[in-house]
Coordinates of C-alpha atoms and ligand atoms in Angstrom, one line a residue:
M1 CA -16.8 -8.7 -5.5
L2 CA -13.3 -10.2 -6.0
V3 CA -11.5 -8.9 -9.1
T4 CA -7.9 -8.7 -10.2
G5 CA -5.6 -5.9 -9.3
L6 CA -5.2 -4.9 -13.0
E7 CA -8.9 -4.6 -13.5
I8 CA -9.0 -1.9 -10.8
L9 CA -5.8 -0.2 -11.7
K10 CA -6.1 0.0 -15.4
K11 CA -9.3 2.0 -15.0
A12 CA -7.7 4.2 -12.3
R13 CA -4.7 5.0 -14.6
E14 CA -6.9 5.7 -17.6
E15 CA -9.2 8.0 -15.6
G16 CA -6.5 9.6 -13.5
Y17 CA -7.4 8.7 -9.9
G18 CA -5.6 6.6 -7.3
V19 CA -6.7 3.5 -5.5
G20 CA -5.6 2.6 -1.9
A21 CA -3.9 -0.6 -1.2
F22 CA -4.4 -1.0 2.5
N23 CA -2.5 -3.6 4.5
T24 CA -4.6 -5.9 6.7
N25 CA -3.5 -8.2 9.5
N26 CA -6.8 -9.1 11.2
M27 CA -10.6 -9.1 11.1
E28 CA -11.1 -5.5 12.4
I29 CA -8.6 -4.0 9.9
T30 CA -10.3 -5.9 7.0
Q31 CA -13.7 -4.8 8.1
A32 CA -12.6 -1.1 8.5
I33 CA -11.1 -1.1 4.9
L34 CA -14.1 -2.8 3.3
E35 CA -16.8 -0.8 5.3
A36 CA -15.0 2.5 4.4
S37 CA -14.8 1.5 0.7
E38 CA -18.4 0.5 0.5
A39 CA -19.5 3.7 2.3
K40 CA -17.5 5.7 -0.3
R41 CA -18.4 3.5 -3.3
S42 CA -14.7 3.0 -4.0
P43 CA -12.7 0.1 -5.5
V44 CA -10.0 -1.1 -3.1
I45 CA -7.0 -3.4 -2.7
L46 CA -6.6 -5.5 0.4
A47 CA -2.9 -6.1 0.8
M48 CA -1.4 -8.9 2.9
S49 CA 2.4 -9.1 3.5
E50 CA 4.1 -12.4 4.1
G51 CA 4.3 -11.2 7.7
A52 CA 0.5 -10.9 7.8
I53 CA 0.1 -14.4 6.3
K54 CA 2.5 -15.8 8.9
Y55 CA 0.7 -14.0 11.7
G56 CA -2.8 -15.0 10.7
G57 CA -2.1 -18.2 8.7
G58 CA -4.0 -19.4 5.7
Y59 CA -7.1 -19.0 7.9
L60 CA -6.7 -15.2 7.9
A61 CA -6.0 -15.1 4.2
R62 CA -9.1 -17.2 3.4
M63 CA -11.2 -14.9 5.6
V64 CA -9.9 -11.8 3.8
I65 CA -10.7 -13.4 0.4
E66 CA -14.2 -14.4 1.6
A67 CA -14.8 -10.8 2.9
A68 CA -13.6 -9.4 -0.5
R69 CA -16.1 -11.7 -2.3
D70 CA -19.0 -10.5 -0.2
A71 CA -18.1 -6.8 -0.6
R72 CA -20.4 -4.6 -2.7
V73 CA -17.4 -2.9 -4.4
P74 CA -14.6 -4.3 -6.5
V75 CA -11.8 -5.6 -4.3
A76 CA -8.5 -7.2 -5.2
V77 CA -6.6 -9.3 -2.6
H78 CA -2.9 -8.6 -3.1
L79 CA 0.3 -10.2 -1.8
D80 CA 2.5 -7.2 -0.6
H81 CA 6.3 -7.5 -1.1
G82 CA 6.4 -11.2 -2.0
S83 CA 10.0 -12.1 -1.4
S84 CA 10.3 -15.3 -3.5
Y85 CA 8.7 -17.4 -6.3
E86 CA 7.5 -19.9 -3.6
A87 CA 5.8 -17.1 -1.5
V88 CA 3.9 -16.1 -4.7
L89 CA 2.9 -19.6 -5.5
R90 CA 1.5 -19.9 -1.9
A91 CA -0.6 -16.8 -2.4
L92 CA -1.8 -18.0 -5.8
R93 CA -2.9 -21.3 -4.2
L94 CA -4.8 -19.3 -1.5
G95 CA -6.7 -17.4 -4.1
F96 CA -5.1 -14.0 -4.2
T97 CA -6.0 -12.0 -7.3
S98 CA -2.8 -9.9 -7.4
V99 CA 0.8 -10.5 -6.3
M100 CA 3.9 -8.5 -5.9
I101 CA 7.3 -9.9 -6.4
D102 CA 9.9 -7.7 -4.8
K103 CA 13.4 -8.4 -6.0
S104 CA 14.3 -4.7 -5.9
G105 CA 17.2 -5.5 -3.5
E106 CA 18.9 -7.7 -6.2
D107 CA 20.8 -6.6 -9.3
F108 CA 18.8 -5.7 -12.4
E109 CA 19.2 -9.0 -14.2
T110 CA 18.2 -11.1 -11.2
N111 CA 15.2 -8.8 -10.7
V112 CA 14.2 -9.3 -14.4
A113 CA 14.7 -13.1 -14.3
E114 CA 12.8 -13.7 -11.0
T115 CA 10.0 -11.3 -12.0
K116 CA 9.6 -13.1 -15.4
R117 CA 9.1 -16.4 -13.6
V118 CA 6.4 -15.0 -11.4
V119 CA 4.7 -13.3 -14.4
A120 CA 4.5 -16.7 -16.2
A121 CA 3.0 -18.5 -13.2
A122 CA 0.5 -15.7 -12.3
R123 CA -0.5 -15.2 -15.9
A124 CA -1.4 -18.9 -16.2
V125 CA -4.1 -18.4 -13.5
G126 CA -5.2 -14.9 -14.5
V127 CA -3.6 -13.0 -11.6
S128 CA -1.9 -9.6 -11.9
V129 CA 1.7 -8.9 -11.0
E130 CA 3.5 -5.9 -9.5
A131 CA 7.3 -5.7 -9.3
E132 CA 9.6 -3.0 -8.1
I133 CA 12.6 -1.2 -9.4
G134 CA 14.7 1.2 -7.3
K135 CA 15.3 1.4 -3.6
L136 CA 12.7 2.7 -1.2
A137 CA 14.5 5.0 1.2
G138 CA 13.8 8.4 2.7
V139 CA 15.8 10.7 0.6
E140 CA 16.6 14.2 1.9
E141 CA 16.2 17.2 -0.4
H142 CA 19.9 18.3 0.0
V143 CA 21.3 14.8 -0.9
A144 CA 23.6 15.0 -4.0
V145 CA 22.1 14.2 -7.4
D146 CA 24.2 11.1 -8.1
E147 CA 23.4 9.7 -4.6
K148 CA 19.7 10.1 -5.4
D149 CA 20.2 8.5 -8.8
A150 CA 21.7 5.4 -7.1
L151 CA 18.6 4.9 -5.0
L152 CA 15.7 6.1 -6.9
T153 CA 14.1 4.5 -10.0
N154 CA 16.0 5.2 -13.2
P155 CA 13.2 6.0 -15.8
R156 CA 15.0 4.3 -18.8
E157 CA 15.7 1.2 -16.6
A158 CA 12.0 1.1 -15.6
Q159 CA 10.9 1.1 -19.2
I160 CA 13.3 -1.8 -20.1
F161 CA 12.3 -3.7 -17.0
A162 CA 8.6 -3.4 -17.8
E163 CA 9.1 -4.5 -21.4
R164 CA 11.3 -7.5 -20.5
T165 CA 9.1 -8.8 -17.7
G166 CA 5.6 -8.2 -18.9
I167 CA 4.4 -7.0 -15.5
D168 CA 1.0 -5.3 -15.0
F169 CA 2.0 -2.5 -12.6
L170 CA 5.3 -1.1 -11.4
A171 CA 6.4 0.1 -8.0
V172 CA 8.8 3.1 -8.3
A173 CA 11.2 4.7 -5.8
I174 CA 10.7 8.4 -5.9
G175 CA 11.7 9.3 -2.3
T176 CA 9.1 7.7 0.0
S177 CA 10.0 5.1 2.6
H178 CA 8.0 2.7 4.8
G179 CA 7.0 3.4 8.4
P180 CA 6.2 6.6 10.4
Y181 CA 9.6 8.4 10.0
K182 CA 9.8 9.6 6.4
G183 CA 12.0 12.6 6.9
K184 CA 12.1 15.9 8.6
G185 CA 9.5 18.6 7.7
R186 CA 7.8 17.8 4.4
P187 CA 9.6 14.7 3.0
F188 CA 11.1 15.1 -0.5
I189 CA 9.3 13.5 -3.4
D190 CA 10.9 13.5 -6.9
H191 CA 7.9 14.5 -9.0
A192 CA 10.1 15.2 -12.0
R193 CA 11.5 11.7 -12.0
L194 CA 7.9 10.3 -11.8
K195 CA 6.9 12.4 -14.8
E196 CA 9.7 10.9 -16.8
I197 CA 8.9 7.4 -15.8
A198 CA 5.2 7.8 -16.6
E199 CA 6.0 9.3 -20.1
L200 CA 8.1 6.3 -20.9
L201 CA 5.4 3.9 -19.7
P202 CA 2.1 5.2 -21.0
G203 CA -0.9 3.4 -19.6
M204 CA 1.1 1.4 -17.1
P205 CA -0.3 1.9 -13.5
L206 CA 2.5 3.0 -11.2
V207 CA 2.7 2.2 -7.5
L208 CA 3.7 4.4 -4.6
H209 CA 4.9 2.5 -1.5
G210 CA 5.5 4.2 1.8
A211 CA 2.7 6.6 1.0
S212 CA 1.2 7.1 4.5
G213 CA 0.3 10.6 5.6
V214 CA 1.1 10.0 9.3
P215 CA -1.6 12.4 10.5
Q216 CA -0.1 14.6 13.3
E217 CA -3.4 14.5 15.1
L218 CA -3.0 10.7 15.5
V219 CA 0.7 11.0 16.5
E220 CA -0.2 13.5 19.2
R221 CA -3.1 11.4 20.5
I222 CA -0.8 8.4 20.8
N223 CA 1.9 10.4 22.5
R224 CA -0.7 11.9 24.9
A225 CA -2.0 8.4 25.8
G226 CA 1.4 7.1 26.8
G227 CA 3.0 6.3 23.4
N228 CA 6.3 7.5 22.1
L229 CA 6.4 8.4 18.4
K230 CA 8.3 11.7 18.5
G231 CA 9.3 13.1 15.1
A232 CA 6.9 10.9 13.1
Q233 CA 6.3 12.4 9.6
G234 CA 4.4 11.3 6.5
I235 CA 3.8 12.3 2.9
H236 CA 1.9 15.6 2.5
P237 CA -1.6 15.3 0.9
D238 CA -0.5 17.7 -1.9
D239 CA 2.3 15.3 -2.8
I240 CA -0.1 12.5 -3.1
R241 CA -2.4 14.5 -5.3
L242 CA 0.5 15.5 -7.5
A243 CA 1.8 11.9 -7.7
I244 CA -1.6 10.7 -8.8
Q245 CA -1.6 13.4 -11.6
G246 CA 1.9 12.2 -12.4
G247 CA 0.8 8.5 -13.0
I248 CA 0.6 6.9 -9.6
S249 CA -2.5 4.6 -9.5
K250 CA -1.9 2.4 -6.5
I251 CA -1.2 4.0 -3.2
N252 CA 0.1 1.7 -0.4
T253 CA -1.0 2.6 3.1
D254 CA -0.2 0.6 6.2
T255 CA 1.3 2.9 8.8
D256 CA -1.8 5.2 9.0
L257 CA -4.0 2.3 9.9
R258 CA -1.5 1.2 12.6
L259 CA -1.5 4.7 14.0
A260 CA -5.3 4.9 14.0
F261 CA -5.5 1.5 15.7
T262 CA -3.0 2.4 18.3
A263 CA -4.5 5.8 19.1
A264 CA -7.9 4.3 19.7
V265 CA -6.8 1.4 21.8
R266 CA -4.5 3.5 23.9
E267 CA -7.3 6.0 24.6
V268 CA -9.9 3.4 25.4
L269 CA -7.6 1.6 27.8
M270 CA -6.5 4.9 29.5
E271 CA -9.9 6.5 29.7
K272 CA -12.0 3.5 30.6
P273 CA -9.9 1.4 33.0
E274 CA -12.9 -0.8 33.9
I275 CA -13.2 -2.2 30.3
F276 CA -11.9 -5.7 29.6
D277 CA -14.3 -6.9 26.8
P278 CA -12.1 -7.2 23.6
R279 CA -15.0 -5.9 21.5
K280 CA -15.0 -2.7 23.5
I281 CA -11.3 -2.2 22.8
L282 CA -11.1 -3.3 19.2
G283 CA -14.5 -1.8 18.2
P284 CA -13.4 1.8 18.6
A285 CA -10.1 0.9 16.8
R286 CA -12.1 -0.4 13.9
E287 CA -14.1 2.9 13.7
E288 CA -10.9 5.0 13.9
M289 CA -9.3 3.0 11.0
K290 CA -12.5 3.3 9.0
R291 CA -12.4 7.1 9.4
V292 CA -8.8 7.1 8.2
V293 CA -9.5 4.9 5.1
M294 CA -12.5 7.1 4.2
E295 CA -10.3 10.2 4.3
R296 CA -7.6 8.5 2.2
I297 CA -10.3 7.5 -0.4
E298 CA -11.4 11.1 -0.7
L299 CA -7.7 12.2 -1.1
F300 CA -7.1 9.6 -3.8
G301 CA -10.2 10.5 -5.8
S302 CA -11.5 6.9 -5.9
A303 CA -14.8 7.8 -4.1
G304 CA -17.8 7.0 -6.4
R305 CA -15.7 5.0 -8.9
A306 CA -16.9 1.5 -7.9
Ligands
G3H1 O1 5.6 -2.5 3.3 C1 5.4 -3.2 4.3 C2 4.0 -3.2 4.9 O2 3.9 -2.1 5.8 C3 3.8 -4.5 5.7 O3 4.6 -4.6 6.8 O4 5.8 -6.8 6.7 O5 5.3 -5.7 8.9 O6 3.5 -6.8 7.6 P1 4.8 -6.1 7.5
13P2 P1 3.5 3.0 4.8 O1 4.4 2.5 5.8 O2 3.8 4.4 4.4 O3 2.1 2.9 5.2 O4 3.7 2.2 3.5 C1 3.1 0.9 3.3 C2 3.6 0.1 2.2 O5 4.3 0.6 1.3 C3 3.1 -1.3 2.1 O6 3.7 -2.0 1.0
ZN3 ZN1 5.6 -1.3 0.5

């Protein structure tokens, strides 16, 4: 069933578990996310970036929303990293139940003003809004405190931002970054900063972008099957558990699905050179992504919460 993002995340924050926001770009990814969520009886967020909407068109967006409606668990369809008011309006028109406006690259006042406009539009049609404050960048442990401060979310600023904009959930920068290269060894996460933010914003669901685990087993399989992803590194499961305890409710995952997809496709094509039926190539990829989503759901603690 299709619900708003806030409906899913308010309960998650109150009860102290996390919900995955998994990025989709096609039918097989959508099916993998929904089948895994149904198998685990977990609420879920289907995220589509502007890039995904451009790639698949309104046609893909409508298919994703239809699939969410048919699902036997609560599903929100969410615009990931909306870059403008216009992009948000397009998503609202398509029927998304949650949107992100990402003006984190602008100065504080512009971020507030643009986010407020989006909140007014989304509120009018009952859609939830996420915004971001701070810069998502892999931050090394040894980096100087004032350098970290310049990039990562300032707790007091986060509180003022949330009050002034009226957003429903807030993405924070605490050391994670997008993609498969998040730092050497175990990437640094600023749990103390997260604790401060959560204390200043009681009840507000917080969002962790760049949260993929980058399972080394998948990286090795890709590299063995002709890929080149040397040095790929993700967020340790213990850091995800700690972050959820610290107030993170929405955990964005795209890279892990891309890795699962690529590992399965590379292996099938390498091991079965006689195959040319797309279903025999994409089917195993769907299964591999489903396995990854089920593992993430267990890690987030959202299994059985639907
Ligand atoms: O945070 C970004 C997501 O991984 C989506 O990436 O813009 O390439 O679709 P994309
Ligand atoms: P990953 O690249 O770590 O999967 O992060 C995805 C994300 O934050 C989407 O908004
Ligand atoms: Zn993101």
